[in-house]
Amino acid sequence: MTQEELFKKLIAHCKEYGYIFPSSEIYDGLGAVYDYGQNGVELKNNIKRYWWESMVKLHENIVGIDSAIFMHPKIWEASGHVDAFNDPLIDNKDSKKRYRADVLIEEYIAGIRGKIDKEIAKGKKKFGDAFDETQFCATNPNILRLVEKMEAVQNRMREALNSDDLDALKNLIIDCEIACPVSGTRNWTEVRRFNLMFSTQMGSVSNDTNLIYLRPETAQGIFVNFLNVQKTGRMKIPFGIAQIGKAFRNEIVARQFIFRMREFEQMEMQFFVRPGEEMKWYEYWKKARMAWHRLLGFGNEKYRFHDHDKLAHYANAAADVEFNFPFGFKEVEGIHSRTDFDLGNHQKFSGKKIQYFDPDTNENYVPYVIETSIGVDRMTLLVLSASYDEETVVKENGETDERVVLRIPPMLAPVKFAVLPLVKKDGLPEKAREIMEILKFEHNSQYDEKDTIGKRYRRHDAIGTPFCITVDRQTLDDDTVTVRHRDTMEQERVQVSALASTLDKLVNMKYSLLELSRVSEI
Ligand code: GAP
C-alpha cells in the first residue's frame, strides 16, 4: 500500500469511527474546515491536556491564560500581520482556480525529485547488490541533468521570495511551463500578495473603522497581557505564559485533511527572558519540546529539526519540529526566538510602557521571548497517522482475519476501557455495570454489550481502546475478569478488586509527565 493510499484510508477511518467529519457535510462541506466527532474530541482534549500539564504543571514559572479571539485591530499592525502576513497567489484564468505561486513551483520541484527517484530505482534494479547509490547519482547523466535543473529552479525561487519579487515568481512559473492541474492551461494572472487574515465588522454600523480580524495566532493575546499577568502573578523573569485557542487563516492552499485548515487550534507558550540569555532558553525549549514528542513512543527516527536559514524579520533563531507524516516530513511545531520585537512594537503602537524591572540587575528592560507553537489539529493528525495500523491476525482455528487498529498511546486514547459482558444474560451485564461504576470515575470507559465479543474487540481496536475488560461466567465465581491488551491481543485474568489500580498505571498521564519532568530538566 502506498503512503497516499494509506492516507486516504486514514481519512475514511476517521469519518467511519467518529473522529473527524467534514464541516457542514450535508451542505457538501466547507473547504478546509472540519468537525471533531465523539472520539476525535476526546483525543484532542487529551492532547491538549498533555501539552497544558507539561507546561503549566511541570513548570512552576509558567501560567496559563485564555484571551479573546477578537482583539483591537492595531494589535495586528503592531505584530506585522497587516503588512506582512501574506502569501503569493496566482489564478488560472481558465479554471478560475487560485494557487500559491510558491507551492506550484515546489510541486514542480517535487516532480523532478520523483524523476530522480525513478532513475535510482532503475539503477537498483539493473545492478542489484552491486548498486552504489552515491556513485550512481554522481555519474548518471540523467540524474546530473535533473539535479542541475532542480537546483536552478530552487535558487530562482529562493531569490524571488527573499527579494519579494512577484514578477520573478511569475516568470519562473512560465519558464517551467507549469500548467493548472484543473484546466491544463498556462493562462495565468500576475502573482499578487494575499493577506491570510479573516476580517469582520464589529458593532451594528458597517464601516472601515469597525474592521476587526479573527486572530491568525494566539500569541498576540499573550503579548498584550504580559504586564497583567506579570504584575498580578508577581512573576519573575524567566517565566512563561501558555495559551490554547482557536486561530483562523484564509489559507489559499488548504489540503491534506486537517494538516492545513482555515479554522484551527494552537497551543502556544511565550517564555520571557533576560536579553542576552535567549539562546540558552531557545536550546532548552528545543530539547524540552522534542522530549515531549518522543515520549509518545512513535519512534525517534520519525522526528527531526529543521533549522530555518531564512529568519522572519523579528527572529534571531527558529527551528521546526518535523514529523514523518504519510506525505513526508512536515512541520508540526515551531520554536522561535522572537527577540523583543512583539513587546517592543506593542509598546510603540499602544504608547504604553511595557517593561520589566529586574530586581536582580536593577534594570528596566523589554524582555526577549522564546516561543513554542504547535497546532492541536496537526498534532491530532500526527497521532492518528502514526497510530493507524492494518494487520493480519491468525485466529485460534487457524483462519486469518484482518484488523485495523489505532495504536494510540493509552494516555491519549479517547476511550481507555471497554467493559464487555460476554453474553447479555446470566447476570453478566449487571456485573459489568458494577465494574463500569468503579472505572468510569477514573478514566473514560464504555459499556458495550451489542454483537459478538469478537466484533466488539474489533470495534474497540478500530477506535484505539487500549484495554477491553470482559466479564464472563468465571467472573461470578472468582471475581476475576479478562483484560485484553489492544496491541498484542494478549489476555490475562485480573481480580476485580485490583483492576482500577492495575490499569491506572498503564493509562494515567501522570506517569508520562513524571518521566518528562526528568528528561527536560536542565
Ligand atoms: N505564533 C507563531 C505561529 O503561529 P506558525 O508556524 O505560523 O507560527 C505554528 O504556526 C503552528 O500552528 C504550526 O507549526 C502548525 O502546527 C500550526 N498551524 C499553522 N497554520 C495552520 C493551519 N492552517 N492549519 C493547521 N495548523 C496550522
Coordinates of C-alpha atoms and ligand atoms in Angstrom, one line a residue:
M1 CA 0.0 0.0 0.0
T2 CA 1.4 3.4 -0.9
Q3 CA 1.6 6.2 1.6
E4 CA -1.1 8.0 -0.4
E5 CA -3.4 5.1 -0.2
L6 CA -2.8 4.8 3.5
F7 CA -3.6 8.4 4.0
K8 CA -6.9 8.1 2.1
K9 CA -7.8 5.1 4.3
L10 CA -7.0 7.0 7.4
I11 CA -9.3 9.9 6.4
A12 CA -12.1 7.4 5.7
H13 CA -11.4 5.6 9.0
C14 CA -11.6 8.9 10.9
K15 CA -15.0 9.5 9.5
E16 CA -16.3 6.0 10.0
Y17 CA -15.2 5.8 13.6
G18 CA -16.4 9.2 14.9
Y19 CA -13.1 11.0 14.9
I20 CA -13.3 13.7 12.2
F21 CA -16.1 14.8 9.8
P22 CA -16.0 17.4 7.1
S23 CA -17.8 20.5 8.4
S24 CA -21.3 21.2 7.1
E25 CA -21.3 17.9 5.3
I26 CA -25.0 17.8 4.5
Y27 CA -24.4 21.0 2.5
D28 CA -21.4 19.4 0.7
G29 CA -18.8 20.6 3.2
L30 CA -16.8 23.8 3.6
G31 CA -13.2 24.0 2.3
A32 CA -10.6 23.1 4.9
V33 CA -12.9 23.2 7.9
Y34 CA -13.6 20.1 9.9
D35 CA -15.7 18.9 12.9
Y36 CA -14.5 16.5 15.5
G37 CA -16.7 13.6 16.5
Q38 CA -17.2 11.8 19.7
N39 CA -13.8 10.1 19.6
G40 CA -12.0 13.0 17.9
V41 CA -12.9 15.4 20.6
E42 CA -11.6 13.1 23.4
L43 CA -8.3 12.6 21.6
K44 CA -7.9 16.3 21.0
N45 CA -8.8 17.1 24.6
N46 CA -6.2 14.5 25.8
I47 CA -3.5 16.0 23.5
K48 CA -4.3 19.5 24.9
R49 CA -4.1 18.2 28.5
Y50 CA -0.8 16.5 27.8
W51 CA 0.6 19.8 26.5
W52 CA -1.0 22.0 29.1
E53 CA 0.1 20.0 32.0
S54 CA 3.6 19.6 30.6
M55 CA 3.8 23.4 30.5
V56 CA 1.8 24.6 33.5
K57 CA 2.0 21.7 35.9
L58 CA 5.7 20.8 35.3
H59 CA 7.0 24.4 35.3
E60 CA 6.4 26.5 38.4
N61 CA 7.2 29.6 36.3
I62 CA 4.6 29.0 33.6
V63 CA 1.0 30.1 33.9
G64 CA -1.9 29.9 31.5
I65 CA -4.4 32.4 30.1
D66 CA -7.4 32.4 27.8
S67 CA -7.6 35.6 25.8
A68 CA -10.3 36.7 23.4
I69 CA -10.3 35.8 19.7
F70 CA -11.3 39.4 18.8
M71 CA -8.6 41.9 19.6
H72 CA -8.0 45.6 18.9
P73 CA -7.1 45.9 15.2
K74 CA -4.0 47.9 16.0
I75 CA -2.5 44.7 17.5
W76 CA -2.2 43.3 14.0
E77 CA -0.5 46.4 12.8
A78 CA 2.0 46.2 15.6
S79 CA 2.6 42.5 15.1
G80 CA 3.3 43.0 11.4
H81 CA 0.4 40.8 10.3
V82 CA -1.5 43.6 8.4
D83 CA 1.6 44.3 6.2
A84 CA 3.4 41.0 6.1
F85 CA 1.1 38.1 6.8
N86 CA 0.5 37.1 3.2
D87 CA 1.2 34.5 0.5
P88 CA 1.9 35.0 -3.2
L89 CA -1.1 33.9 -5.1
I90 CA -1.8 33.3 -8.8
D91 CA -5.0 32.5 -10.6
N92 CA -5.6 30.4 -13.6
K93 CA -7.8 32.4 -16.0
D94 CA -9.5 29.3 -17.5
S95 CA -10.2 27.2 -14.4
K96 CA -10.6 30.2 -12.1
K97 CA -8.7 28.2 -9.6
R98 CA -6.3 30.0 -7.2
Y99 CA -2.9 28.7 -6.2
R100 CA 0.0 29.7 -4.1
A101 CA 2.7 30.5 -6.6
D102 CA 5.5 29.1 -4.4
V103 CA 3.5 25.9 -3.9
L104 CA 3.1 25.4 -7.6
I105 CA 6.8 25.7 -8.0
E106 CA 7.5 23.4 -5.1
E107 CA 5.3 20.8 -6.7
Y108 CA 7.2 21.2 -9.9
I109 CA 10.4 20.6 -8.0
A110 CA 8.9 17.6 -6.3
G111 CA 8.1 16.2 -9.8
I112 CA 11.8 16.5 -10.7
R113 CA 12.7 14.8 -7.5
G114 CA 10.3 12.0 -8.3
K115 CA 12.1 11.5 -11.7
I116 CA 15.4 11.3 -9.9
D117 CA 14.0 8.6 -7.6
K118 CA 12.8 6.7 -10.6
E119 CA 16.2 6.8 -12.2
I120 CA 17.7 5.5 -8.9
A121 CA 15.1 2.7 -8.7
K122 CA 16.0 1.7 -12.3
G123 CA 19.7 1.6 -11.4
K124 CA 19.0 -0.5 -8.3
K125 CA 17.1 -3.0 -10.4
K126 CA 19.8 -3.1 -13.1
F127 CA 22.8 -3.5 -10.8
G128 CA 21.3 -5.5 -7.9
D129 CA 23.5 -5.9 -4.9
A130 CA 26.5 -4.2 -6.6
F131 CA 24.5 -0.9 -6.7
D132 CA 26.3 2.0 -5.1
E133 CA 23.7 4.9 -4.9
T134 CA 26.2 7.7 -4.2
Q135 CA 28.4 6.8 -7.2
F136 CA 25.4 6.3 -9.4
C137 CA 24.0 9.7 -8.6
A138 CA 27.4 11.3 -9.1
T139 CA 27.9 9.8 -12.6
N140 CA 24.5 9.1 -14.2
P141 CA 24.0 11.8 -16.9
N142 CA 20.1 11.8 -16.5
I143 CA 20.4 12.3 -12.7
L144 CA 23.0 15.0 -13.1
R145 CA 20.9 16.9 -15.6
L146 CA 17.8 16.6 -13.4
V147 CA 19.7 17.7 -10.2
E148 CA 21.1 20.7 -12.1
K149 CA 17.6 21.7 -13.3
M150 CA 16.1 21.2 -9.8
E151 CA 18.8 23.4 -8.2
A152 CA 18.4 26.1 -10.7
V153 CA 14.6 26.3 -10.1
Q154 CA 15.2 26.2 -6.3
N155 CA 17.7 29.0 -6.4
R156 CA 15.5 31.2 -8.6
M157 CA 12.5 30.6 -6.3
R158 CA 14.6 31.4 -3.2
E159 CA 15.9 34.6 -4.7
A160 CA 12.4 35.7 -5.8
L161 CA 10.9 35.0 -2.4
N162 CA 13.8 36.7 -0.5
S163 CA 13.6 39.8 -2.6
D164 CA 9.8 39.7 -2.6
D165 CA 9.9 39.8 -6.4
L166 CA 6.5 38.7 -7.6
D167 CA 7.3 39.2 -11.3
A168 CA 10.2 36.8 -10.9
L169 CA 7.9 34.2 -9.4
K170 CA 5.5 34.5 -12.3
N171 CA 8.4 34.3 -14.8
L172 CA 9.6 31.1 -13.1
I173 CA 6.2 29.5 -13.5
I174 CA 6.1 30.5 -17.2
D175 CA 9.7 29.3 -17.8
C176 CA 9.0 25.9 -16.1
E177 CA 5.9 25.6 -18.2
I178 CA 3.8 24.8 -15.2
A179 CA 0.1 24.2 -16.1
C180 CA -3.0 24.4 -14.0
P181 CA -3.8 20.9 -12.7
V182 CA -7.5 21.6 -13.4
S183 CA -7.7 23.3 -16.8
G184 CA -4.3 22.1 -18.0
T185 CA -3.6 25.6 -19.4
R186 CA -0.8 28.1 -18.7
N187 CA -3.1 31.1 -18.9
W188 CA -2.0 32.7 -15.6
T189 CA -2.7 36.1 -13.9
E190 CA 0.0 38.1 -12.4
V191 CA 1.2 37.0 -8.9
R192 CA -0.3 39.0 -6.1
R193 CA 0.1 39.2 -2.4
F194 CA -2.9 37.8 -0.4
N195 CA -3.4 38.6 3.3
L196 CA -4.3 35.5 5.2
M197 CA -6.3 37.2 7.9
F198 CA -10.1 36.9 8.0
S199 CA -11.8 40.1 8.9
T200 CA -15.3 41.1 10.0
Q201 CA -17.2 44.1 11.3
M202 CA -17.7 44.8 15.0
G203 CA -20.9 46.7 16.1
S204 CA -24.0 47.5 14.2
V205 CA -22.6 50.1 11.8
S206 CA -20.5 48.7 9.0
N207 CA -17.6 50.8 8.0
D208 CA -13.8 50.6 7.9
T209 CA -13.2 51.9 11.4
N210 CA -15.1 48.9 12.7
L211 CA -13.0 46.4 10.8
I212 CA -11.5 43.7 13.1
Y213 CA -9.7 40.5 12.5
L214 CA -10.1 36.9 13.6
R215 CA -6.8 36.2 15.2
P216 CA -4.3 34.3 13.0
E217 CA -2.2 33.2 16.0
T218 CA -2.9 33.1 19.8
A219 CA 0.5 34.5 20.6
Q220 CA -0.5 38.2 20.4
G221 CA -3.2 37.7 23.2
I222 CA -0.2 36.6 25.4
F223 CA 2.0 39.6 24.5
V224 CA -0.7 42.2 25.2
N225 CA -1.4 40.6 28.6
F226 CA 2.3 40.4 29.5
L227 CA 2.1 43.1 32.2
N228 CA -1.3 42.0 33.5
V229 CA 0.0 38.5 34.2
Q230 CA 3.5 39.6 35.3
K231 CA 2.1 42.0 37.9
T232 CA -0.9 40.1 39.2
G233 CA 1.0 36.8 39.3
R234 CA 4.2 38.6 40.7
M235 CA 6.1 36.6 38.0
K236 CA 9.9 36.9 37.9
I237 CA 11.8 36.5 34.7
P238 CA 12.3 33.9 33.3
F239 CA 8.7 33.0 33.1
G240 CA 6.2 31.8 30.6
I241 CA 2.5 32.3 29.6
A242 CA 0.7 29.4 27.9
Q243 CA -2.5 29.5 25.9
I244 CA -4.6 27.1 23.9
G245 CA -7.2 28.5 21.5
K246 CA -8.6 28.9 18.0
A247 CA -6.8 30.7 15.2
F248 CA -8.0 31.5 11.7
R249 CA -6.1 31.8 8.4
N250 CA -7.6 32.1 5.0
E251 CA -5.2 29.6 3.5
I252 CA -5.0 29.6 -0.3
V253 CA -3.8 26.0 -0.4
A254 CA -5.7 24.2 2.2
R255 CA -5.1 20.5 1.7
Q256 CA -4.0 17.3 3.4
F257 CA -7.0 16.9 5.6
I258 CA -6.5 18.6 9.0
F259 CA -2.9 19.4 8.3
R260 CA -3.7 22.9 6.9
M261 CA -7.1 24.3 7.9
R262 CA -8.8 27.6 7.8
E263 CA -10.0 27.3 11.4
F264 CA -7.7 25.5 13.7
E265 CA -6.4 25.5 17.3
Q266 CA -2.9 26.4 18.6
M267 CA -1.1 25.6 21.8
E268 CA 1.4 28.4 22.3
M269 CA 3.8 29.4 25.0
Q270 CA 5.8 32.6 25.2
F271 CA 8.7 32.4 27.5
F272 CA 10.1 35.8 28.7
V273 CA 13.8 36.0 29.3
R274 CA 16.5 38.5 30.0
P275 CA 18.0 39.9 26.8
G276 CA 21.2 38.1 26.0
E277 CA 20.0 34.8 27.6
E278 CA 17.7 33.9 24.8
M279 CA 19.9 31.4 23.1
K280 CA 20.3 29.3 26.3
W281 CA 16.5 29.2 26.6
Y282 CA 16.0 28.6 22.9
E283 CA 18.2 25.4 23.2
Y284 CA 16.3 24.4 26.4
W285 CA 12.9 24.6 24.7
K286 CA 14.1 22.8 21.6
K287 CA 15.2 20.0 23.8
A288 CA 12.1 20.0 26.0
R289 CA 9.7 20.1 23.2
M290 CA 11.5 17.2 21.3
A291 CA 11.3 15.2 24.6
W292 CA 7.6 15.8 24.8
H293 CA 7.1 14.5 21.3
R294 CA 9.4 11.5 21.7
L295 CA 7.8 10.3 24.9
L296 CA 4.7 9.3 22.8
G297 CA 6.8 6.4 21.6
F298 CA 6.2 6.7 17.8
G299 CA 9.9 6.3 17.2
N300 CA 12.7 8.9 17.4
E301 CA 13.5 8.5 13.7
K302 CA 10.1 9.9 12.8
Y303 CA 11.1 13.4 14.1
R304 CA 13.8 15.8 13.1
F305 CA 14.6 19.5 13.5
H306 CA 14.6 21.8 10.5
D307 CA 16.6 24.9 11.4
H308 CA 15.5 28.0 9.4
D309 CA 18.1 29.6 7.2
K310 CA 15.8 32.5 6.3
L311 CA 14.6 34.1 9.5
A312 CA 11.5 36.2 9.9
H313 CA 12.3 39.8 10.5
Y314 CA 11.6 39.5 14.2
A315 CA 13.5 36.3 14.9
N316 CA 17.2 35.6 15.7
A317 CA 16.8 31.8 15.6
A318 CA 14.0 29.5 14.6
A319 CA 13.5 25.7 14.1
D320 CA 10.6 23.5 13.2
V321 CA 10.0 20.1 14.7
E322 CA 9.1 18.0 11.7
F323 CA 7.4 14.6 11.7
N324 CA 7.3 12.0 9.0
F325 CA 3.6 12.2 8.0
P326 CA 2.3 9.8 5.3
F327 CA 3.1 12.7 2.9
G328 CA 6.6 13.2 4.1
F329 CA 8.5 15.2 6.8
K330 CA 6.4 18.3 7.6
E331 CA 6.3 20.9 10.3
V332 CA 4.3 20.1 13.4
E333 CA 5.7 22.7 15.8
G334 CA 7.8 25.9 15.6
I335 CA 10.3 27.1 18.2
H336 CA 11.2 30.7 17.7
S337 CA 13.5 33.2 19.4
R338 CA 11.4 36.3 18.8
T339 CA 13.7 38.9 20.4
D340 CA 11.9 41.9 21.9
F341 CA 10.0 42.5 18.6
D342 CA 6.5 41.9 19.8
L343 CA 6.6 43.6 23.2
G344 CA 8.7 46.4 21.7
N345 CA 6.2 47.1 19.0
H346 CA 3.2 46.9 21.3
Q347 CA 4.9 49.5 23.5
K348 CA 5.4 51.7 20.4
F349 CA 1.9 51.3 18.9
S350 CA 0.0 51.5 22.2
G351 CA 2.0 54.3 23.7
K352 CA 2.1 52.3 27.0
K353 CA 5.3 51.3 28.7
I354 CA 5.8 47.5 28.5
Q355 CA 8.9 46.9 30.6
Y356 CA 10.1 44.6 33.4
F357 CA 12.0 45.8 36.4
D358 CA 14.6 43.1 37.1
P359 CA 15.3 43.1 40.9
D360 CA 18.5 41.0 40.3
T361 CA 20.1 43.5 38.0
N362 CA 18.3 46.7 39.0
E363 CA 17.4 47.3 35.3
N364 CA 14.3 48.0 33.3
Y365 CA 14.1 46.3 30.0
V366 CA 11.7 44.9 27.4
P367 CA 12.1 41.1 27.8
Y368 CA 13.2 38.8 25.0
V369 CA 10.9 35.9 24.0
I370 CA 11.2 32.3 23.1
E371 CA 8.0 30.9 21.6
T372 CA 6.9 27.3 21.3
S373 CA 3.9 27.0 18.9
I374 CA 2.1 23.8 17.9
G375 CA -1.1 23.1 16.1
V376 CA -3.6 20.9 18.0
D377 CA -5.1 19.6 14.8
R378 CA -1.8 18.9 13.3
M379 CA -0.7 17.1 16.4
T380 CA -4.0 15.1 16.3
L381 CA -3.2 14.1 12.7
L382 CA 0.3 13.1 13.8
V383 CA -1.1 10.8 16.5
L384 CA -3.7 9.3 14.2
S385 CA -1.3 8.7 11.2
A386 CA 1.4 7.3 13.5
S387 CA -1.2 5.0 15.2
Y388 CA -3.1 3.6 12.2
D389 CA -2.2 0.0 11.5
E390 CA -3.6 -2.8 9.5
E391 CA -2.6 -6.3 10.3
T392 CA -3.5 -9.9 9.5
V393 CA -4.5 -11.9 12.6
V394 CA -4.4 -15.7 12.8
K395 CA -7.4 -16.9 14.8
E396 CA -7.4 -19.9 17.2
N397 CA -9.0 -22.1 14.4
G398 CA -6.1 -21.3 12.1
E399 CA -8.1 -19.0 9.9
T400 CA -6.9 -15.5 9.2
D401 CA -8.6 -12.2 9.7
E402 CA -7.8 -8.5 9.0
R403 CA -7.9 -6.0 11.7
V404 CA -7.5 -2.2 11.7
V405 CA -6.0 -1.0 15.0
L406 CA -5.3 2.5 16.2
R407 CA -2.2 2.1 18.4
I408 CA -2.8 5.4 20.2
P409 CA -0.7 5.9 23.3
P410 CA -3.0 4.8 26.1
M411 CA -2.9 8.1 27.9
L412 CA -4.2 9.8 24.8
A413 CA -6.8 7.2 23.7
P414 CA -10.4 8.6 23.7
V415 CA -11.8 5.5 25.5
K416 CA -9.4 3.8 27.9
F417 CA -11.5 0.8 28.9
A418 CA -14.3 -1.1 27.2
V419 CA -16.3 -3.1 29.7
L420 CA -17.9 -6.1 27.9
P421 CA -20.3 -8.8 29.3
L422 CA -19.5 -11.9 27.3
V423 CA -23.3 -12.5 26.9
K424 CA -26.4 -10.5 27.6
K425 CA -27.7 -12.8 30.3
D426 CA -27.0 -14.8 33.4
G427 CA -26.2 -11.7 35.5
L428 CA -23.1 -10.8 33.4
P429 CA -24.5 -7.3 32.3
E430 CA -25.2 -6.5 35.9
K431 CA -21.7 -7.4 37.0
A432 CA -20.2 -5.5 34.1
R433 CA -22.2 -2.4 35.1
E434 CA -20.8 -2.7 38.6
I435 CA -17.3 -2.6 37.2
M436 CA -18.2 0.4 35.0
E437 CA -19.3 2.2 38.1
I438 CA -15.8 1.8 39.5
L439 CA -13.9 2.6 36.4
K440 CA -15.9 5.4 34.9
F441 CA -14.9 7.9 37.6
E442 CA -11.2 7.2 37.0
H443 CA -11.0 7.2 33.2
N444 CA -13.2 7.4 30.1
S445 CA -14.8 4.0 29.9
Q446 CA -17.5 2.5 27.7
Y447 CA -20.0 -0.3 28.4
D448 CA -20.7 -2.3 25.3
E449 CA -23.0 -5.4 25.1
K450 CA -24.0 -5.4 21.4
D451 CA -22.7 -8.0 18.9
T452 CA -20.4 -10.9 19.4
I453 CA -17.3 -10.5 21.6
G454 CA -15.1 -10.7 18.5
K455 CA -16.9 -7.9 16.8
R456 CA -16.7 -5.8 19.9
Y457 CA -13.0 -6.3 20.2
R458 CA -12.5 -5.2 16.5
R459 CA -14.7 -2.2 17.1
H460 CA -12.5 -1.1 20.0
D461 CA -9.3 -1.9 18.1
A462 CA -10.6 0.5 15.4
I463 CA -11.2 3.4 17.8
G464 CA -8.0 2.6 19.7
T465 CA -9.3 1.5 23.1
P466 CA -6.2 0.1 24.8
F467 CA -8.0 -2.4 27.2
C468 CA -11.1 -4.5 26.9
I469 CA -12.4 -5.9 30.1
T470 CA -14.6 -9.0 29.6
V471 CA -17.0 -10.3 32.2
D472 CA -17.7 -14.0 31.8
R473 CA -19.2 -16.8 33.9
Q474 CA -15.9 -17.3 35.8
T475 CA -16.2 -13.7 37.0
L476 CA -19.3 -14.6 39.0
D477 CA -17.4 -17.5 40.7
D478 CA -14.0 -15.9 41.5
D479 CA -14.4 -12.2 40.9
T480 CA -11.8 -12.1 38.1
V481 CA -12.2 -10.6 34.6
T482 CA -10.3 -10.9 31.3
V483 CA -8.2 -7.9 30.4
R484 CA -7.4 -7.9 26.7
H485 CA -4.5 -5.7 25.5
R486 CA -5.2 -3.9 22.2
D487 CA -1.7 -4.0 20.8
T488 CA -0.7 -7.7 21.5
M489 CA -4.3 -9.0 21.8
E490 CA -3.0 -11.0 24.8
Q491 CA -5.4 -11.7 27.6
E492 CA -4.8 -12.0 31.3
R493 CA -7.1 -12.6 34.3
V494 CA -7.2 -9.8 36.9
Q495 CA -9.0 -9.6 40.2
V496 CA -11.8 -7.0 40.0
S497 CA -10.6 -5.5 43.3
A498 CA -7.1 -4.9 41.7
L499 CA -8.5 -3.7 38.3
A500 CA -8.6 0.0 38.8
S501 CA -5.1 0.3 40.3
T502 CA -3.5 -2.2 37.8
L503 CA -4.9 -0.3 34.8
D504 CA -4.4 3.1 36.2
K505 CA -0.6 2.6 35.9
L506 CA -1.0 1.9 32.2
V507 CA -3.2 4.8 31.2
N508 CA -2.7 7.6 33.7
M509 CA -1.0 10.6 32.1
K510 CA 0.7 11.5 35.4
Y511 CA 3.3 8.7 34.9
S512 CA 4.3 10.2 31.5
L513 CA 4.5 13.7 33.0
L514 CA 6.7 12.4 35.7
E515 CA 9.1 10.9 33.1
L516 CA 9.0 14.1 31.1
S517 CA 9.9 16.1 34.2
R518 CA 13.1 14.1 34.5
V519 CA 14.2 14.4 30.8
S520 CA 13.5 18.1 30.4
E521 CA 15.4 19.3 33.5
I522 CA 18.4 21.5 32.8
Ligands
GAP1 N1 2.9 32.2 16.7 C1 3.7 31.6 15.8 C2 2.9 30.9 14.8 O1 1.7 31.0 14.6 P1 3.2 29.2 12.7 O2 4.4 28.5 12.3 O3 2.5 30.1 11.7 O4 3.7 30.1 14.0 C3 2.5 27.4 14.4 O5 2.2 28.2 13.4 C4 1.9 26.0 14.3 O6 0.5 26.2 14.1 C5 2.4 25.2 13.1 O7 3.6 24.5 13.4 C6 1.2 24.3 12.9 O8 1.3 23.2 13.8 C7 0.0 25.1 13.3 N2 -0.6 25.7 12.1 C8 -0.3 26.8 11.4 N3 -1.1 27.0 10.4 C9 -2.0 26.0 10.4 C10 -3.2 25.7 9.6 N4 -3.5 26.4 8.6 N5 -3.9 24.6 9.9 C11 -3.5 23.8 11.0 N6 -2.4 24.1 11.8 C12 -1.7 25.2 11.5

